mmCIF file with all atom_site columns, C-alpha atoms in Angstrom:
data_model
loop_
_atom_site.group_PDB
_atom_site.id
_atom_site.type_symbol
_atom_site.label_atom_id
_atom_site.label_alt_id
_atom_site.label_comp_id
_atom_site.label_asym_id
_atom_site.label_entity_id
_atom_site.label_seq_id
_atom_site.pdbx_PDB_ins_code
_atom_site.Cartn_x
_atom_site.Cartn_y
_atom_site.Cartn_z
_atom_site.occupancy
_atom_site.B_iso_or_equiv
_atom_site.pdbx_formal_charge
_atom_site.auth_seq_id
_atom_site.auth_comp_id
_atom_site.auth_asym_id
_atom_site.auth_atom_id
_atom_site.pdbx_PDB_model_num
ATOM 1   C CA . MET A 1 1   ? 0.000   0.000   0.000  1.00 0.00 ? 220 MET A CA 1
ATOM 2   C CA . SER A 1 2   ? 1.299   3.476   -0.815 1.00 0.00 ? 221 SER A CA 1
ATOM 3   C CA . ASP A 1 3   ? 0.599   6.765   0.926  1.00 0.00 ? 222 ASP A CA 1
ATOM 4   C CA . VAL A 1 4   ? -2.460  8.542   -0.410 1.00 0.00 ? 223 VAL A CA 1
ATOM 5   C CA . ASP A 1 5   ? -3.485  12.174  0.059  1.00 0.00 ? 224 ASP A CA 1
ATOM 6   C CA . LEU A 1 6   ? -7.213  12.412  -0.416 1.00 0.00 ? 225 LEU A CA 1
ATOM 7   C CA . PRO A 1 7   ? -8.906  15.452  -1.951 1.00 0.00 ? 226 PRO A CA 1
ATOM 8   C CA . ALA A 1 8   ? -11.235 17.293  0.390  1.00 0.00 ? 227 ALA A CA 1
ATOM 9   C CA . HIS A 1 9   ? -14.116 16.943  -2.070 1.00 0.00 ? 228 HIS A CA 1
ATOM 10  C CA . LEU A 1 10  ? -13.813 13.141  -2.314 1.00 0.00 ? 229 LEU A CA 1
ATOM 11  C CA . ALA A 1 11  ? -16.764 12.512  -0.008 1.00 0.00 ? 230 ALA A CA 1
ATOM 12  C CA . PRO A 1 12  ? -18.926 14.681  2.211  1.00 0.00 ? 231 PRO A CA 1
ATOM 13  C CA . PRO A 1 13  ? -17.988 14.636  5.892  1.00 0.00 ? 232 PRO A CA 1
ATOM 14  C CA . PHE A 1 14  ? -19.523 11.924  8.026  1.00 0.00 ? 233 PHE A CA 1
ATOM 15  C CA . SER A 1 15  ? -21.783 13.517  10.661 1.00 0.00 ? 234 SER A CA 1
ATOM 16  C CA . TRP A 1 16  ? -22.475 12.190  14.159 1.00 0.00 ? 235 TRP A CA 1
ATOM 17  C CA . PRO A 1 17  ? -24.844 13.914  16.637 1.00 0.00 ? 236 PRO A CA 1
ATOM 18  C CA . VAL A 1 18  ? -23.737 14.616  20.212 1.00 0.00 ? 237 VAL A CA 1
ATOM 19  C CA . ARG A 1 19  ? -25.776 16.125  23.048 1.00 0.00 ? 238 ARG A CA 1
ATOM 20  C CA . VAL A 1 20  ? -23.987 18.039  25.837 1.00 0.00 ? 239 VAL A CA 1
ATOM 21  C CA . TYR A 1 21  ? -24.711 16.578  29.296 1.00 0.00 ? 240 TYR A CA 1
ATOM 22  C CA . TRP A 1 22  ? -23.753 17.796  32.789 1.00 0.00 ? 241 TRP A CA 1
ATOM 23  C CA . GLU A 1 23  ? -20.815 15.358  32.804 1.00 0.00 ? 242 GLU A CA 1
ATOM 24  C CA . ASP A 1 24  ? -19.348 17.230  29.794 1.00 0.00 ? 243 ASP A CA 1
ATOM 25  C CA . THR A 1 25  ? -19.360 20.651  31.458 1.00 0.00 ? 244 THR A CA 1
ATOM 26  C CA . ASP A 1 26  ? -17.554 22.635  34.107 1.00 0.00 ? 245 ASP A CA 1
ATOM 27  C CA . ALA A 1 27  ? -19.334 24.240  37.070 1.00 0.00 ? 246 ALA A CA 1
ATOM 28  C CA . GLY A 1 28  ? -20.570 27.060  34.837 1.00 0.00 ? 247 GLY A CA 1
ATOM 29  C CA . GLY A 1 29  ? -22.304 24.741  32.375 1.00 0.00 ? 248 GLY A CA 1
ATOM 30  C CA . VAL A 1 30  ? -19.700 25.343  29.638 1.00 0.00 ? 249 VAL A CA 1
ATOM 31  C CA . VAL A 1 31  ? -18.201 22.290  27.917 1.00 0.00 ? 250 VAL A CA 1
ATOM 32  C CA . TYR A 1 32  ? -14.874 21.411  29.553 1.00 0.00 ? 251 TYR A CA 1
ATOM 33  C CA . HIS A 1 33  ? -12.082 21.377  26.957 1.00 0.00 ? 252 HIS A CA 1
ATOM 34  C CA . ALA A 1 34  ? -11.253 17.663  27.440 1.00 0.00 ? 253 ALA A CA 1
ATOM 35  C CA . SER A 1 35  ? -14.866 16.729  26.671 1.00 0.00 ? 254 SER A CA 1
ATOM 36  C CA . TYR A 1 36  ? -14.353 17.804  23.066 1.00 0.00 ? 255 TYR A CA 1
ATOM 37  C CA . VAL A 1 37  ? -11.723 15.057  22.718 1.00 0.00 ? 256 VAL A CA 1
ATOM 38  C CA . ARG A 1 38  ? -14.378 12.476  23.681 1.00 0.00 ? 257 ARG A CA 1
ATOM 39  C CA . PHE A 1 39  ? -16.806 13.946  21.154 1.00 0.00 ? 258 PHE A CA 1
ATOM 40  C CA . LEU A 1 40  ? -14.140 13.708  18.437 1.00 0.00 ? 259 LEU A CA 1
ATOM 41  C CA . GLU A 1 41  ? -13.379 10.088  19.379 1.00 0.00 ? 260 GLU A CA 1
ATOM 42  C CA . ARG A 1 42  ? -17.047 9.205   18.961 1.00 0.00 ? 261 ARG A CA 1
ATOM 43  C CA . GLY A 1 43  ? -17.030 10.790  15.518 1.00 0.00 ? 262 GLY A CA 1
ATOM 44  C CA . ARG A 1 44  ? -13.963 8.807   14.372 1.00 0.00 ? 263 ARG A CA 1
ATOM 45  C CA . THR A 1 45  ? -15.280 5.557   15.863 1.00 0.00 ? 264 THR A CA 1
ATOM 46  C CA . GLU A 1 46  ? -18.637 5.930   14.125 1.00 0.00 ? 265 GLU A CA 1
ATOM 47  C CA . TRP A 1 47  ? -16.871 6.928   10.887 1.00 0.00 ? 266 TRP A CA 1
ATOM 48  C CA . LEU A 1 48  ? -15.020 3.571   10.990 1.00 0.00 ? 267 LEU A CA 1
ATOM 49  C CA . ARG A 1 49  ? -18.237 1.742   11.865 1.00 0.00 ? 268 ARG A CA 1
ATOM 50  C CA . ARG A 1 50  ? -19.873 3.271   8.769  1.00 0.00 ? 269 ARG A CA 1
ATOM 51  C CA . TYR A 1 51  ? -17.414 1.185   6.722  1.00 0.00 ? 270 TYR A CA 1
ATOM 52  C CA . GLY A 1 52  ? -18.091 -1.945  8.755  1.00 0.00 ? 271 GLY A CA 1
ATOM 53  C CA . ILE A 1 53  ? -14.864 -1.573  10.740 1.00 0.00 ? 272 ILE A CA 1
ATOM 54  C CA . GLU A 1 54  ? -15.323 -2.427  14.406 1.00 0.00 ? 273 GLU A CA 1
ATOM 55  C CA . GLN A 1 55  ? -12.374 -1.586  16.642 1.00 0.00 ? 274 GLN A CA 1
ATOM 56  C CA . ILE A 1 56  ? -13.021 -4.522  19.001 1.00 0.00 ? 275 ILE A CA 1
ATOM 57  C CA . ARG A 1 57  ? -12.810 -6.943  16.060 1.00 0.00 ? 276 ARG A CA 1
ATOM 58  C CA . LEU A 1 58  ? -9.662  -5.226  14.758 1.00 0.00 ? 277 LEU A CA 1
ATOM 59  C CA . ARG A 1 59  ? -8.053  -5.731  18.157 1.00 0.00 ? 278 ARG A CA 1
ATOM 60  C CA . ASP A 1 60  ? -9.249  -9.291  18.719 1.00 0.00 ? 279 ASP A CA 1
ATOM 61  C CA . GLU A 1 61  ? -9.007  -10.686 15.173 1.00 0.00 ? 280 GLU A CA 1
ATOM 62  C CA . GLN A 1 62  ? -6.230  -8.659  13.507 1.00 0.00 ? 281 GLN A CA 1
ATOM 63  C CA . ASN A 1 63  ? -4.193  -7.447  16.510 1.00 0.00 ? 282 ASN A CA 1
ATOM 64  C CA . ILE A 1 64  ? -4.655  -3.778  15.500 1.00 0.00 ? 283 ILE A CA 1
ATOM 65  C CA . LEU A 1 65  ? -5.185  -0.625  17.561 1.00 0.00 ? 284 LEU A CA 1
ATOM 66  C CA . PHE A 1 66  ? -5.386  3.030   16.488 1.00 0.00 ? 285 PHE A CA 1
ATOM 67  C CA . PRO A 1 67  ? -3.869  5.202   19.249 1.00 0.00 ? 286 PRO A CA 1
ATOM 68  C CA . ILE A 1 68  ? -3.763  8.933   18.611 1.00 0.00 ? 287 ILE A CA 1
ATOM 69  C CA . ARG A 1 69  ? -0.292  10.089  17.597 1.00 0.00 ? 288 ARG A CA 1
ATOM 70  C CA . ASN A 1 70  ? -1.022  13.769  17.099 1.00 0.00 ? 289 ASN A CA 1
ATOM 71  C CA . MET A 1 71  ? -3.992  16.057  17.695 1.00 0.00 ? 290 MET A CA 1
ATOM 72  C CA . GLN A 1 72  ? -4.344  19.778  17.028 1.00 0.00 ? 291 GLN A CA 1
ATOM 73  C CA . LEU A 1 73  ? -7.430  21.622  18.218 1.00 0.00 ? 292 LEU A CA 1
ATOM 74  C CA . ALA A 1 74  ? -8.618  25.130  17.395 1.00 0.00 ? 293 ALA A CA 1
ATOM 75  C CA . PHE A 1 75  ? -11.410 26.320  19.693 1.00 0.00 ? 294 PHE A CA 1
ATOM 76  C CA . ARG A 1 76  ? -13.695 28.879  17.989 1.00 0.00 ? 295 ARG A CA 1
ATOM 77  C CA . ALA A 1 77  ? -16.708 29.176  20.330 1.00 0.00 ? 296 ALA A CA 1
ATOM 78  C CA . PRO A 1 78  ? -17.978 27.391  23.458 1.00 0.00 ? 297 PRO A CA 1
ATOM 79  C CA . ALA A 1 79  ? -20.682 24.757  23.667 1.00 0.00 ? 298 ALA A CA 1
ATOM 80  C CA . VAL A 1 80  ? -22.940 24.720  26.718 1.00 0.00 ? 299 VAL A CA 1
ATOM 81  C CA . LEU A 1 81  ? -25.182 22.354  28.641 1.00 0.00 ? 300 LEU A CA 1
ATOM 82  C CA . ASP A 1 82  ? -27.910 20.697  26.537 1.00 0.00 ? 301 ASP A CA 1
ATOM 83  C CA . ASP A 1 83  ? -26.526 21.891  23.184 1.00 0.00 ? 302 ASP A CA 1
ATOM 84  C CA . GLU A 1 84  ? -27.131 19.610  20.216 1.00 0.00 ? 303 GLU A CA 1
ATOM 85  C CA . LEU A 1 85  ? -23.817 19.314  18.387 1.00 0.00 ? 304 LEU A CA 1
ATOM 86  C CA . VAL A 1 86  ? -22.686 17.622  15.198 1.00 0.00 ? 305 VAL A CA 1
ATOM 87  C CA . VAL A 1 87  ? -19.223 16.083  14.865 1.00 0.00 ? 306 VAL A CA 1
ATOM 88  C CA . GLU A 1 88  ? -18.077 16.021  11.225 1.00 0.00 ? 307 GLU A CA 1
ATOM 89  C CA . THR A 1 89  ? -15.273 13.621  10.320 1.00 0.00 ? 308 THR A CA 1
ATOM 90  C CA . TRP A 1 90  ? -13.425 12.913  7.092  1.00 0.00 ? 309 TRP A CA 1
ATOM 91  C CA . LEU A 1 91  ? -10.230 11.155  6.105  1.00 0.00 ? 310 LEU A CA 1
ATOM 92  C CA . THR A 1 92  ? -7.589  13.376  4.467  1.00 0.00 ? 311 THR A CA 1
ATOM 93  C CA . GLN A 1 93  ? -4.606  11.042  4.263  1.00 0.00 ? 312 GLN A CA 1
ATOM 94  C CA . CYS A 1 94  ? -4.024  7.315   4.396  1.00 0.00 ? 313 CYS A CA 1
ATOM 95  C CA . ARG A 1 95  ? -0.399  6.300   4.969  1.00 0.00 ? 314 ARG A CA 1
ATOM 96  C CA . SER A 1 96  ? 1.004   2.807   5.277  1.00 0.00 ? 315 SER A CA 1
ATOM 97  C CA . ALA A 1 97  ? 0.761   2.913   9.097  1.00 0.00 ? 316 ALA A CA 1
ATOM 98  C CA . SER A 1 98  ? -1.527  5.856   9.920  1.00 0.00 ? 317 SER A CA 1
ATOM 99  C CA . LEU A 1 99  ? -4.744  7.681   9.118  1.00 0.00 ? 318 LEU A CA 1
ATOM 100 C CA . GLN A 1 100 ? -5.097  11.481  9.101  1.00 0.00 ? 319 GLN A CA 1
ATOM 101 C CA . PHE A 1 101 ? -8.529  12.929  9.890  1.00 0.00 ? 320 PHE A CA 1
ATOM 102 C CA . GLN A 1 102 ? -10.006 16.403  9.829  1.00 0.00 ? 321 GLN A CA 1
ATOM 103 C CA . GLN A 1 103 ? -12.906 17.026  12.179 1.00 0.00 ? 322 GLN A CA 1
ATOM 104 C CA . ARG A 1 104 ? -15.257 19.844  13.088 1.00 0.00 ? 323 ARG A CA 1
ATOM 105 C CA . ILE A 1 105 ? -17.784 20.320  15.842 1.00 0.00 ? 324 ILE A CA 1
ATOM 106 C CA . LEU A 1 106 ? -20.776 22.476  14.942 1.00 0.00 ? 325 LEU A CA 1
ATOM 107 C CA . ARG A 1 107 ? -23.875 23.786  16.681 1.00 0.00 ? 326 ARG A CA 1
ATOM 108 C CA . ALA A 1 108 ? -26.735 24.710  14.341 1.00 0.00 ? 327 ALA A CA 1
ATOM 109 C CA . GLY A 1 109 ? -24.187 25.142  11.546 1.00 0.00 ? 328 GLY A CA 1
ATOM 110 C CA . ASP A 1 110 ? -21.876 27.393  13.588 1.00 0.00 ? 329 ASP A CA 1
ATOM 111 C CA . LEU A 1 111 ? -18.272 26.210  13.875 1.00 0.00 ? 330 LEU A CA 1
ATOM 112 C CA . LEU A 1 112 ? -17.188 25.591  17.483 1.00 0.00 ? 331 LEU A CA 1
ATOM 113 C CA . LEU A 1 113 ? -13.999 23.562  17.013 1.00 0.00 ? 332 LEU A CA 1
ATOM 114 C CA . GLU A 1 114 ? -11.652 22.378  14.252 1.00 0.00 ? 333 GLU A CA 1
ATOM 115 C CA . ALA A 1 115 ? -9.337  19.406  14.723 1.00 0.00 ? 334 ALA A CA 1
ATOM 116 C CA . SER A 1 116 ? -6.589  17.613  12.853 1.00 0.00 ? 335 SER A CA 1
ATOM 117 C CA . VAL A 1 117 ? -5.984  14.088  14.160 1.00 0.00 ? 336 VAL A CA 1
ATOM 118 C CA . ARG A 1 118 ? -3.430  11.434  13.178 1.00 0.00 ? 337 ARG A CA 1
ATOM 119 C CA . ALA A 1 119 ? -4.139  7.881   14.355 1.00 0.00 ? 338 ALA A CA 1
ATOM 120 C CA . ALA A 1 120 ? -1.261  5.406   14.186 1.00 0.00 ? 339 ALA A CA 1
ATOM 121 C CA . CYS A 1 121 ? -1.774  1.768   13.270 1.00 0.00 ? 340 CYS A CA 1
ATOM 122 C CA . VAL A 1 122 ? -0.025  -0.406  15.885 1.00 0.00 ? 341 VAL A CA 1
ATOM 123 C CA . SER A 1 123 ? 0.008   -4.031  16.978 1.00 0.00 ? 342 SER A CA 1
ATOM 124 C CA . ALA A 1 124 ? -2.295  -4.504  19.968 1.00 0.00 ? 343 ALA A CA 1
ATOM 125 C CA . ASP A 1 125 ? 0.094   -6.824  21.778 1.00 0.00 ? 344 ASP A CA 1
ATOM 126 C CA . ARG A 1 126 ? 3.343   -4.834  21.434 1.00 0.00 ? 345 ARG A CA 1
ATOM 127 C CA . PHE A 1 127 ? 2.189   -1.304  20.536 1.00 0.00 ? 346 PHE A CA 1
ATOM 128 C CA . ARG A 1 128 ? 4.652   -1.270  17.635 1.00 0.00 ? 347 ARG A CA 1
ATOM 129 C CA . PRO A 1 129 ? 3.830   0.380   14.285 1.00 0.00 ? 348 PRO A CA 1
ATOM 130 C CA . ARG A 1 130 ? 2.369   -1.934  11.694 1.00 0.00 ? 349 ARG A CA 1
ATOM 131 C CA . GLN A 1 131 ? 1.088   -1.568  8.172  1.00 0.00 ? 350 GLN A CA 1
ATOM 132 C CA . LEU A 1 132 ? -2.590  -0.994  7.564  1.00 0.00 ? 351 LEU A CA 1
ATOM 133 C CA . PRO A 1 133 ? -4.128  -4.157  6.120  1.00 0.00 ? 352 PRO A CA 1
ATOM 134 C CA . ASP A 1 134 ? -5.114  -3.793  2.456  1.00 0.00 ? 353 ASP A CA 1
ATOM 135 C CA . ASP A 1 135 ? -8.765  -4.577  3.211  1.00 0.00 ? 354 ASP A CA 1
ATOM 136 C CA . LEU A 1 136 ? -8.888  -1.696  5.695  1.00 0.00 ? 355 LEU A CA 1
ATOM 137 C CA . PHE A 1 137 ? -7.195  0.652   3.226  1.00 0.00 ? 356 PHE A CA 1
ATOM 138 C CA . ASN A 1 138 ? -9.599  -0.404  0.476  1.00 0.00 ? 357 ASN A CA 1
ATOM 139 C CA . ALA A 1 139 ? -12.596 0.241   2.737  1.00 0.00 ? 358 ALA A CA 1
ATOM 140 C CA . THR A 1 140 ? -11.475 3.736   3.785  1.00 0.00 ? 359 THR A CA 1
ATOM 141 C CA . GLY A 1 141 ? -9.061  4.791   1.027  1.00 0.00 ? 360 GLY A CA 1
ATOM 142 C CA . PRO A 1 142 ? -9.621  6.602   -2.282 1.00 0.00 ? 361 PRO A CA 1
ATOM 143 C CA . SER A 1 143 ? -12.666 4.627   -3.380 1.00 0.00 ? 362 SER A CA 1
ATOM 144 C CA . GLY A 1 144 ? -14.184 4.197   0.087  1.00 0.00 ? 363 GLY A CA 1
ATOM 145 C CA . GLY A 1 145 ? -13.374 7.281   2.093  1.00 0.00 ? 364 GLY A CA 1
#
């Protein structure tokens, strides 16, 4: 498998709804910054699931995990208690041993957060880098992602 940079227009972003609960906020009812990381994780997990890729099965059957190697966040506006948010996720690069995602969190179309996330492909037993399996690349790569 070779590295592939994917054009932004390849597919529309995958959208996943998230509601803000008390557990996501600080004492003032504003979303605590670390809660956004959980929202983004849900978006990436459901993006994989859209392609029939279940992380439990990857771990148990193929010895694969996707730990986060790098994450950059740009906070634009706060979310608050009971907000209905949408996490948008799309794949921008597929390398031999990593996936690069762009993500946004929106409220009623207004941008609250932008994120760039690189997930490494590692062996579940040794946490060493490993190549993405071709079937995974084919599911999420140029024709699938």
